[in-house]
Amino acid sequence: MTPPPLTPTNHRKVQLSHITTHSLQDLRQQAAVAAKVFIQRDYTNGTVCQFQTKFPSELETRIDKQQFEETVRTLNNLYAEAEKLGGQSYLEGCLACLTAYTVFLCMETHYEKVLKKIAKYIQEQNDKIYAPRGLLLTDPIERGLRVIEVTLFEDRSLGR
Amino acid sequence: MHLGLSESMRDCEYSQISTRTSTPMETPYKKKTPKKRKWESFPGRNKFYCNGRIMMAKQTGVFYLTLVLILVTCGLFFTFDCPFLALQLTPAIPVIGGALFLFVLGTLLRTSFSDPGVLPRATPDETADLERQIDGANGSTSYRPPPRTKEVAINGQTVKLKYCFTCKIFRPPRTSHCSLCDNCVERFDHHCPWVGNCVGRRNYRFFYMFILSLSFLTIFIFAFVITHVIILGLSGFHTYLISSNQTTNEDIKGSWSSKRGKDNYNPYSHGNIFTNCCVALCGPLPPSLIDRRGFIQSETPQLAPPTNGIAMYGATQSQQSHMCDQDQCIQSTKFVLQAAASPLLQQSVEPIILATCLDDGGSLPGRTSLPLGEPCNSLPLVGQPTPPTSNPNLSCHEPAEMLPIHGHGHPHPGVHHHHFLTPEEVPSPPGILPCGSPMGHNHGMPASFYNPASQDSLHEDSVRGLVKLSSV
């Protein structure tokens, strides 16, 4: 049920496969009262984007604690990498300033690159781990980097 | 950036399933039909332009004022000051000014048009979850819940996180709700009406660079406008001096100012501005008098008195005390002879006051006048007070020498034939001397004796002599 990677050529194919996935999801959504768990931000290290690794009680029956914490920890590391202050970020910033920020017309920022990586990681995690367990992780960027939204579906066996 | 990512997410239609109430079957097809963009239903009080690319506050009047002020000031500077300065000083001035101006404009627009770091409002699910957590066992409340705060320890320091009722979130640290824009803004600095936007996490650096570069631009323009004014002012001042034929010194002292006296006026002025300007700018250029490249002569006691002849106009008693009065008289007589030997024979008679030489050596008549037309056989000199043939420098100490040359028996009786000049009438440049007769005097004095340099020195000496004479 792994959706193929999206490229312009196979977009149409993906759409079709997603129809099947969506219908599956749709069933799950329509059938079950979807519960949602929100993993809040962790501000103990300041304004850096970090999420609490505390395992929510609602997920206890669904997924392994270690697994979940691993996911959140990886996400935290990825966000830290995006906001890292280092030689590369300073270089990028200075170059951008000197070119009056026109360089971003052809190049994307380091942060944007990492966000793409995060999106791919979440998709991958969803497909491999969470979807089989009737869970769905929402990319925090969709929620303004406030929360990681975990949607709980009714536990149904998924053949496909 | 954010929008771009949503686009990619929308393509795979993955996460939208769990949150949208619309049927998923529609979603892939809906993508073809024009959908509303998020900015169109943005809950905050912001204005969007260019299909969501530009984001500003609701009140933008002051921003346009800022833009106009910068454009007008720089426009005036480039139009009026830069051509002048580029020519007078260096063409780098407009180049640097232009670069600075573009940078200021760029940072201003970047500050004004970008998202300052607005936090999107909580989804209904989030809100419900939060409310559930806070209210706890309590039933749903119809009234607004009491203000909530959350305490967090950040790097050892306890910080209170407030709950925002508008956005329905607990504000992250350093986030504040802007009442003008009705948004929670991350790392909220302030709402700046001059840029027409909030200044927050995402546009603070542009704001800072804007105000910094604007300061430099202001200083730059101000400095060069002042320079321009100074150059202009100085030219203007000297234009005034030229037109009134004054020197800076005279102007400062107020020598010819009407404040000194009712009838005080500049005697050197030619009367009208045009003439004064012409004389100053196009008048004859006098030659250098110091003969820098001339060779030093071997020492003979024929040097003129150390003081300049012209300076003798204001000769004081102290200078005269250097020589005895007898010497003075003799000297003066000689000079008088020289001076009078100028072609003033044909000149109209002007009675001249000649001071009597009161000392025992003096035997000059007190006052003489030259009858017009009387041929003065004794005057061999023509034109200017020319020197004797072989001796270009007038010597003050050998009066006897002069007599034979002049062809007089004695200086005294012939004096009364001469036309004596008062110091004021002594002409300075040879050209201005009202020379009644041309060089070819009917006495036939050869013009070959004419020697400008020696003439000048002789002239000066004679002037000196006359002054001395008059002051005795």
XYZ file of C-alpha atoms in Angstrom:
632
model
C 0.000 0.000 0.000
C 3.016 2.163 -0.157
C 2.261 5.034 -2.449
C 4.937 5.440 -5.100
C 7.117 8.529 -4.850
C 5.531 11.523 -6.437
C 6.956 12.709 -9.708
C 5.252 14.713 -12.415
C 5.107 11.660 -14.645
C 3.463 9.282 -12.279
C 1.266 11.839 -10.618
C -1.768 10.494 -12.337
C -0.951 6.975 -11.255
C -0.476 8.179 -7.725
C -3.782 9.896 -7.815
C -5.454 6.687 -8.708
C -3.712 4.773 -5.990
C -4.590 7.464 -3.582
C -8.168 7.103 -4.475
C -8.037 3.628 -3.140
C -6.130 4.768 -0.097
C -8.501 7.601 0.399
C -11.476 5.426 0.194
C -9.923 3.269 2.799
C -9.239 6.245 4.931
C -12.637 7.571 4.229
C -14.171 4.406 5.544
C -12.072 4.599 8.581
C -12.977 8.169 9.078
C -16.606 7.756 8.500
C -16.888 4.634 10.489
C -14.842 5.536 13.487
C -14.982 8.489 15.753
C -11.574 9.775 15.108
C -9.865 10.749 18.305
C -7.004 13.158 18.220
C -4.012 13.516 20.412
C -1.894 16.645 20.376
C 1.750 16.553 21.228
C 2.584 20.020 22.465
C 5.746 22.006 22.108
C 8.542 21.705 24.595
C 9.936 25.140 25.519
C 12.478 24.111 28.099
C 15.284 24.947 25.692
C 13.834 28.242 24.609
C 12.016 29.026 21.389
C 13.678 26.250 19.413
C 11.158 23.955 17.778
C 10.997 20.868 19.983
C 8.118 18.600 20.863
C 7.429 16.865 24.103
C 8.533 13.276 24.057
C 6.106 12.347 26.819
C 4.103 9.368 25.705
C 0.386 10.222 25.692
C -1.848 7.767 27.511
C -4.291 7.410 24.635
C -1.682 5.778 22.491
C -0.727 3.165 24.994
C -2.866 0.528 23.424
C -1.940 1.371 19.910
C 1.719 1.688 19.648
C 4.923 0.899 21.341
C 6.211 3.639 23.574
C 9.759 3.308 22.366
C 8.682 3.546 18.797
C 6.727 6.672 19.340
C 9.393 8.373 21.348
C 11.896 7.472 18.666
C 9.735 9.176 16.070
C 9.368 12.328 18.106
C 13.061 12.410 18.959
C 14.007 12.122 15.298
C 11.645 14.938 14.460
C 13.185 17.068 17.181
C 16.645 16.435 15.783
C 15.518 17.365 12.321
C 14.039 20.647 13.522
C 17.186 21.389 15.473
C 19.175 20.844 12.304
C 16.910 23.271 10.463
C 17.426 25.985 13.034
C 21.064 25.275 13.689
C 23.363 28.282 13.953
C 26.550 27.394 12.234
C 28.932 28.232 9.471
C 26.563 27.153 6.760
C 23.628 29.184 8.029
C 25.745 32.318 8.465
C 27.204 31.903 5.007
C 23.758 31.533 3.553
C 22.508 34.545 5.439
C 25.394 36.766 4.356
C 25.147 35.651 0.765
C 21.434 36.370 0.815
C 21.995 39.813 2.277
C 24.638 40.701 -0.273
C 22.467 39.621 -3.163
C 19.489 41.506 -1.711
C 17.747 38.183 -1.161
C 17.435 37.586 -4.867
C 19.405 34.399 -4.428
C 16.280 32.788 -3.007
C 14.572 33.097 -6.339
C 16.710 30.240 -7.568
C 17.739 28.537 -4.352
C 15.710 27.438 -1.363
C 16.775 28.139 2.185
C 18.354 25.551 4.409
C 15.248 25.554 6.594
C 13.050 24.787 3.624
C 15.302 21.935 2.598
C 15.057 20.390 6.060
C 11.294 20.838 6.132
C 11.077 18.801 2.957
C 13.159 16.150 4.603
C 10.805 16.165 7.585
C 7.779 15.829 5.357
C 9.292 12.832 3.667
C 10.169 11.285 7.006
C 6.668 11.678 8.379
C 5.166 10.181 5.280
C 7.525 7.294 5.518
C 6.744 6.763 9.203
C 3.053 6.917 8.564
C 3.280 4.316 5.879
C 5.521 1.950 7.703
C 4.469 2.200 11.310
C 1.453 4.299 12.030
C -1.030 3.548 9.317
C -0.959 -0.190 10.016
C -1.854 0.646 13.571
C -4.707 2.909 12.641
C -2.808 6.085 13.428
C -1.915 9.110 11.376
C 0.705 11.683 12.065
C 0.133 15.194 10.770
C 3.110 17.231 9.749
C 3.487 19.989 12.374
C 3.998 22.546 9.620
C 0.343 22.123 8.826
C -0.438 23.220 12.331
C 1.899 26.182 12.487
C 4.579 24.170 14.281
C 2.436 24.208 17.403
C 1.556 20.537 17.805
C 2.062 17.087 16.345
C -1.429 15.914 15.676
C -1.980 12.198 15.972
C -5.269 10.979 14.622
C -6.624 7.762 16.037
C -8.894 5.678 13.901
C -10.952 2.771 14.957
C -8.769 -0.207 14.998
C -9.591 -2.145 11.855
C -7.529 -4.681 10.180
C -6.150 -3.352 6.957
C -5.712 -5.995 4.392
C -4.189 -3.863 1.740
C 8.096 28.860 1.973
C 5.293 27.532 4.048
C 2.876 27.866 1.207
C 5.204 26.012 -1.073
C 5.276 23.084 1.257
C 1.531 22.991 1.564
C 1.370 22.825 -2.191
C 3.485 19.703 -2.189
C 1.463 18.217 0.611
C -1.694 19.012 -1.202
C -0.431 17.139 -4.179
C -0.306 13.879 -2.297
C -3.570 14.670 -0.562
C -2.371 12.818 2.430
C -2.903 14.758 5.560
C -5.946 16.607 4.455
C -8.098 13.528 4.768
C -8.107 13.531 8.526
C -9.060 17.117 8.902
C -11.305 17.995 6.000
C -14.947 17.182 6.210
C -15.268 17.081 2.470
C -15.399 13.666 0.890
C -12.078 12.435 -0.242
C -13.384 11.444 -3.600
C -14.009 15.023 -4.394
C -10.615 16.196 -3.313
C -8.558 14.950 -6.203
C -11.044 16.405 -8.633
C -11.429 19.565 -6.687
C -7.811 20.199 -7.298
C -8.620 20.936 -10.899
C -11.263 23.489 -10.116
C -10.108 26.825 -8.770
C -9.876 26.630 -5.044
C -9.781 29.499 -2.667
C -6.389 30.254 -1.306
C -5.871 30.393 2.411
C -5.178 34.090 2.444
C -8.644 34.800 1.193
C -10.071 33.404 4.368
C -7.323 34.552 6.671
C -8.832 35.383 10.045
C -6.453 38.218 10.926
C -6.804 41.909 9.995
C -4.298 41.904 7.189
C -4.256 43.016 3.607
C -2.924 40.714 0.932
C -1.673 41.579 -2.493
C -0.305 39.700 -5.466
C -2.416 36.627 -4.774
C -1.102 36.232 -1.248
C 2.548 36.973 -1.902
C 2.445 40.347 -0.198
C 1.121 40.723 3.335
C 0.603 44.021 5.106
C -1.309 45.504 8.006
C -4.703 47.034 7.536
C -3.592 50.664 7.931
C -1.013 51.407 5.246
C -1.328 55.186 4.895
C 1.807 55.948 6.865
C 3.769 53.404 4.853
C 2.980 55.260 1.661
C 4.071 58.455 3.383
C 7.387 56.831 4.257
C 7.799 55.729 0.677
C 6.992 59.171 -0.674
C 9.374 60.896 1.750
C 12.251 58.645 0.810
C 11.562 58.862 -2.925
C 11.116 62.636 -2.975
C 14.181 63.369 -0.862
C 16.395 61.069 -2.871
C 14.887 62.259 -6.122
C 15.666 65.865 -5.296
C 19.165 64.948 -4.210
C 19.890 63.054 -7.398
C 18.374 65.688 -9.627
C 19.907 68.803 -8.131
C 22.913 67.946 -6.041
C 24.432 64.986 -7.810
C 25.282 66.582 -11.165
C 26.997 69.440 -9.382
C 28.847 67.201 -6.959
C 29.786 64.674 -9.603
C 31.527 67.414 -11.543
C 33.007 69.299 -8.626
C 34.107 66.402 -6.500
C 33.801 62.879 -7.804
C 31.288 60.806 -9.816
C 31.439 58.164 -7.122
C 28.977 60.215 -5.097
C 25.863 59.463 -7.161
C 26.970 55.845 -7.541
C 27.271 55.267 -3.806
C 24.129 57.260 -3.180
C 22.235 55.212 -5.719
C 23.366 51.910 -4.251
C 22.438 53.058 -0.772
C 19.058 54.248 -1.969
C 18.292 50.918 -3.632
C 19.305 49.040 -0.513
C 17.048 51.208 1.657
C 14.137 50.669 -0.678
C 14.752 46.943 -0.869
C 14.859 46.441 2.877
C 11.822 48.646 3.393
C 9.754 46.658 0.940
C 10.986 43.402 2.370
C 10.026 44.491 5.880
C 6.628 45.730 4.816
C 5.591 42.941 2.526
C 6.688 39.859 4.404
C 4.940 37.794 7.031
C 6.395 38.887 10.372
C 5.948 35.428 11.886
C 2.224 35.117 12.371
C 1.030 32.019 14.203
C -1.944 30.384 12.574
C -4.950 30.046 14.814
C -5.779 26.772 16.420
C -7.966 24.305 14.593
C -11.270 23.459 16.251
C -9.940 20.093 17.300
C -7.002 21.601 19.040
C -9.198 24.093 20.785
C -11.551 21.419 21.933
C -8.705 19.345 23.224
C -7.203 22.264 25.065
C -10.458 23.296 26.572
C -11.028 19.768 27.670
C -7.703 19.680 29.368
C -8.145 22.962 31.126
C -11.732 22.587 32.177
C -11.123 19.130 33.354
C -14.146 17.673 34.980
C -16.201 20.828 34.507
C -18.915 20.846 31.925
C -18.674 23.065 28.869
C -18.865 26.609 29.935
C -20.991 29.189 28.283
C -18.935 32.014 29.657
C -15.343 32.683 28.838
C -13.031 30.563 30.918
C -10.763 32.412 33.346
C -7.410 33.492 31.978
C -4.999 30.638 31.869
C -1.285 30.622 32.110
C 1.196 27.857 31.869
C 4.523 27.998 33.561
C 7.609 26.731 31.875
C 11.213 26.647 32.968
C 13.412 27.885 30.164
C 17.142 27.522 30.704
C 16.589 27.857 34.414
C 14.293 30.886 34.182
C 10.564 30.502 34.857
C 8.442 31.965 32.121
C 4.679 32.316 32.092
C 2.961 31.383 28.894
C -0.321 33.181 28.428
C -3.372 31.865 26.706
C -4.547 33.899 23.751
C -8.328 34.082 23.578
C -8.356 35.205 19.986
C -6.040 32.613 18.592
C -7.017 29.989 21.124
C -3.507 28.872 21.823
C -1.013 29.123 24.562
C 1.409 31.652 23.225
C 4.952 30.393 22.848
C 7.587 32.394 24.713
C 8.280 35.849 23.243
C 5.100 35.690 21.222
C 2.626 38.517 21.538
C -0.757 39.261 20.105
C -0.879 42.383 17.921
C -4.193 44.141 18.445
C -3.853 46.097 15.205
C -3.328 43.050 13.038
C -5.270 40.706 15.326
C -2.569 38.062 15.082
C -0.192 36.329 17.420
C 3.315 37.098 16.154
C 6.372 35.113 17.098
C 9.167 37.068 18.754
C 6.968 40.136 18.535
C 8.982 43.351 18.500
C 6.412 46.033 17.755
C 3.875 47.114 15.206
C 5.492 49.738 13.020
C 3.072 52.061 11.194
C 5.950 53.507 9.135
C 6.488 50.163 7.443
C 2.830 49.232 7.636
C 3.432 45.872 9.276
C 4.376 44.108 12.486
C 8.044 43.559 13.160
C 8.598 40.021 14.345
C 10.795 37.002 14.026
C 10.751 36.761 10.259
C 11.262 40.380 9.266
C 13.254 41.847 12.147
C 16.555 41.671 10.298
C 15.114 43.498 7.304
C 13.669 46.143 9.579
C 17.014 46.648 11.278
C 18.869 46.868 7.976
C 16.273 49.302 6.717
C 16.724 51.731 9.589
C 20.494 51.333 9.532
C 20.822 51.978 5.813
C 18.340 54.818 6.049
C 20.535 56.463 8.684
C 23.540 56.157 6.419
C 21.574 57.520 3.489
C 20.372 60.456 5.551
C 23.860 61.294 6.750
C 25.200 60.886 3.222
C 22.648 63.223 1.680
C 22.929 65.721 4.512
C 26.719 65.872 4.304
C 26.733 66.427 0.587
C 23.965 68.959 0.647
C 25.953 70.904 3.229
C 29.047 70.641 1.030
C 27.054 71.859 -1.922
C 25.709 74.749 0.080
C 29.173 75.656 1.286
C 30.591 75.630 -2.200
C 27.625 77.567 -3.432
C 27.744 79.891 -0.498
C 31.391 80.619 -0.981
C 30.883 81.272 -4.677
C 27.916 83.401 -3.863
C 29.868 85.380 -1.335
C 32.725 86.014 -3.719
C 30.317 86.911 -6.484
C 29.048 89.616 -4.187
C 32.597 90.774 -3.450
C 33.479 90.916 -7.122
C 30.359 92.837 -8.004
C 31.073 95.432 -5.368
C 34.840 95.475 -5.938
C 35.694 94.673 -2.351
C 38.164 92.372 -0.784
C 37.187 89.841 1.860
C 39.309 91.784 4.280
C 37.436 94.984 3.581
C 34.135 93.269 3.838
C 34.968 91.744 7.169
C 36.257 95.025 8.532
C 33.403 96.903 7.011
C 35.793 99.443 5.536
C 33.314 100.646 2.952
C 30.232 99.803 4.838
C 27.618 102.480 5.102
C 27.481 101.681 8.770
C 30.749 103.493 9.283
C 29.534 106.761 8.040
C 26.709 108.116 6.010
C 28.917 109.036 3.109
C 31.147 106.042 3.350
C 31.400 104.323 0.039
C 33.838 102.133 -1.806
C 36.129 104.415 -3.800
C 37.446 101.585 -5.897
C 34.126 100.556 -7.264
C 33.548 101.450 -10.867
C 29.991 102.310 -10.177
C 28.091 99.443 -11.702
C 28.178 95.718 -11.088
C 28.923 94.840 -14.677
C 32.037 96.958 -14.848
C 33.232 95.665 -11.524
C 32.835 92.088 -12.691
C 34.543 92.788 -15.978
C 37.461 94.429 -14.290
C 37.886 91.602 -11.792
C 37.521 88.806 -14.287
C 38.745 90.248 -17.569
C 40.925 93.115 -16.504
C 44.646 93.208 -17.251
C 46.717 90.786 -15.306
C 49.631 92.588 -13.677
C 53.022 90.960 -14.001
C 54.885 89.454 -11.131
C 57.030 92.040 -9.421
C 59.368 89.890 -7.485
C 61.429 88.685 -10.404
C 61.836 85.239 -8.928
C 64.172 83.957 -11.541
C 66.320 86.994 -11.813
C 69.954 86.806 -10.794
C 71.220 88.501 -7.740
C 73.404 91.484 -8.615
C 76.724 92.092 -6.893
C 76.383 94.434 -3.925
C 76.406 98.082 -4.882
C 74.877 100.798 -2.822
C 72.219 101.297 -5.297
C 69.545 99.310 -3.714
C 66.360 101.126 -3.173
C 65.301 101.610 0.379
C 64.075 98.339 1.768
C 60.507 99.413 2.006
C 58.211 99.143 -0.931
C 57.324 102.356 -2.658
C 53.664 101.709 -2.395
C 53.951 101.109 1.260
C 55.324 104.516 1.615
C 51.907 105.888 1.092
C 51.329 105.286 4.659
C 54.834 105.988 5.725
C 55.185 106.672 9.312
C 57.547 108.954 11.081
C 59.670 106.038 12.151
C 60.578 105.192 8.598
C 61.532 108.677 7.816
C 63.669 108.977 10.830
C 66.058 106.581 9.196
C 67.316 109.323 7.024
C 68.184 112.761 7.964
C 66.011 115.465 6.710
C 68.639 116.829 4.426
C 68.941 113.549 2.757
C 65.275 113.399 2.478
C 65.083 116.716 0.816
C 67.761 115.934 -1.646
C 66.242 112.603 -2.336
C 62.865 114.017 -2.674
C 64.008 116.637 -5.070
C 65.555 114.047 -7.228
C 62.423 112.002 -7.219
C 60.382 114.965 -7.968
C 62.513 115.691 -10.925
C 62.114 112.198 -12.114
C 58.428 112.087 -11.559
C 57.863 115.414 -13.078
C 59.771 114.431 -16.127
C 56.849 112.308 -17.106
C 54.921 113.396 -20.177
C 52.733 115.635 -18.239
C 53.929 118.577 -20.173
C 50.943 118.367 -22.367
C 48.716 117.539 -19.505
C 46.274 119.979 -18.148
C 47.549 121.867 -15.225
C 46.707 120.586 -11.857
C 47.959 122.536 -8.990
C 49.850 120.375 -6.725
C 50.580 120.821 -3.186
C 54.173 120.403 -2.527
C 55.292 120.548 0.979
C 58.075 122.884 1.706
C 61.257 121.363 2.638
C 61.757 123.174 5.866
C 65.184 122.037 6.632
C 68.262 123.905 5.845
C 68.955 121.774 2.930
C 65.675 122.463 1.439
C 65.265 125.139 -1.043
C 62.431 123.900 -3.004
C 59.680 126.244 -3.663
C 56.559 125.692 -1.652
C 54.211 125.528 -4.466
C 54.554 125.555 -8.099
C 52.330 125.098 -10.960
C 53.138 124.226 -14.418
C 51.889 126.627 -16.936
C 50.275 124.908 -19.726
C 52.085 124.682 -22.883
C 55.323 126.070 -21.636
C 57.941 124.135 -23.270
C 60.168 122.705 -20.754
C 63.470 122.464 -22.403
C 64.986 121.030 -19.426
C 63.030 117.875 -19.541
C 64.528 115.265 -21.658
C 62.388 112.549 -20.308
C 59.415 111.352 -22.146
C 56.391 109.399 -21.223
C 57.076 108.021 -17.831
C 59.661 109.157 -15.444
C 62.357 107.321 -17.231
C 65.758 106.769 -15.849
C 68.872 108.379 -17.118
C 70.372 106.567 -19.962
C 72.785 104.281 -18.378
C 71.541 104.020 -14.899
C 68.280 102.125 -14.576
C 68.139 102.351 -10.830
C 67.469 105.609 -9.339
C 69.947 106.444 -6.785
C 68.911 108.602 -3.967
C 72.290 109.437 -2.875
C 73.840 111.113 -5.858
C 71.860 114.075 -6.707
C 74.758 115.538 -8.506
C 74.609 112.806 -11.032
C 71.191 113.647 -12.044
C 71.732 117.236 -12.784
C 73.862 116.997 -15.824
C 71.566 114.471 -17.283
C 68.695 116.653 -16.903
C 70.577 119.378 -18.425
C 69.898 121.737 -15.650
C 72.240 123.967 -13.968
C 70.587 123.378 -10.764
C 67.536 121.519 -9.721
C 65.805 124.233 -7.914
C 64.848 126.822 -10.410
C 63.677 124.301 -12.822
C 61.467 122.780 -10.386
C 58.751 125.163 -10.844
C 58.403 124.025 -14.351
C 57.535 120.669 -13.298
C 54.297 119.146 -12.745
C 54.241 117.670 -9.360
C 52.056 114.819 -8.604
C 50.421 114.202 -5.320
C 50.670 110.676 -4.113
C 47.129 110.069 -5.165
C 47.792 111.165 -8.664
C 50.843 109.107 -9.139
C 49.775 106.524 -11.555
C 50.433 102.913 -10.847
C 50.472 100.952 -14.028
C 52.040 102.815 -16.830
C 49.035 102.347 -18.999
C 46.706 104.346 -16.888
C 48.893 107.354 -16.743
C 47.080 110.070 -18.601
C 49.750 110.562 -21.026
C 49.116 113.546 -23.072
C 51.937 112.969 -25.437
C 52.939 109.882 -27.198
C 56.305 108.416 -26.806
C 57.670 110.557 -29.500
C 58.124 113.724 -27.618
C 59.057 116.710 -29.594
C 62.122 117.054 -27.539
C 63.177 113.948 -29.174
C 63.953 111.822 -26.292
C 64.818 108.427 -27.615
C 62.327 105.868 -26.637
C 64.973 103.307 -26.327
C 65.497 104.336 -22.836
C 62.176 102.975 -21.930
C 62.680 100.113 -19.547
C 59.562 98.781 -17.861
C 61.212 97.165 -14.937
C 63.393 100.061 -14.185
C 60.511 102.325 -14.878
C 58.550 100.618 -12.203
C 61.327 100.885 -9.696
C 61.988 104.407 -10.635
C 58.388 105.208 -10.485
C 58.143 103.702 -7.081
C 61.128 105.602 -5.931
C 59.706 108.821 -7.174
C 56.474 108.086 -5.480
C 58.336 107.394 -2.349
C 60.185 110.570 -2.669
C 57.082 112.586 -3.132
C 55.487 111.082 -0.145
C 58.476 111.808 1.922
C 58.501 115.271 0.597
C 54.953 115.799 1.460
C 55.390 114.471 4.890
C 58.338 116.630 5.805
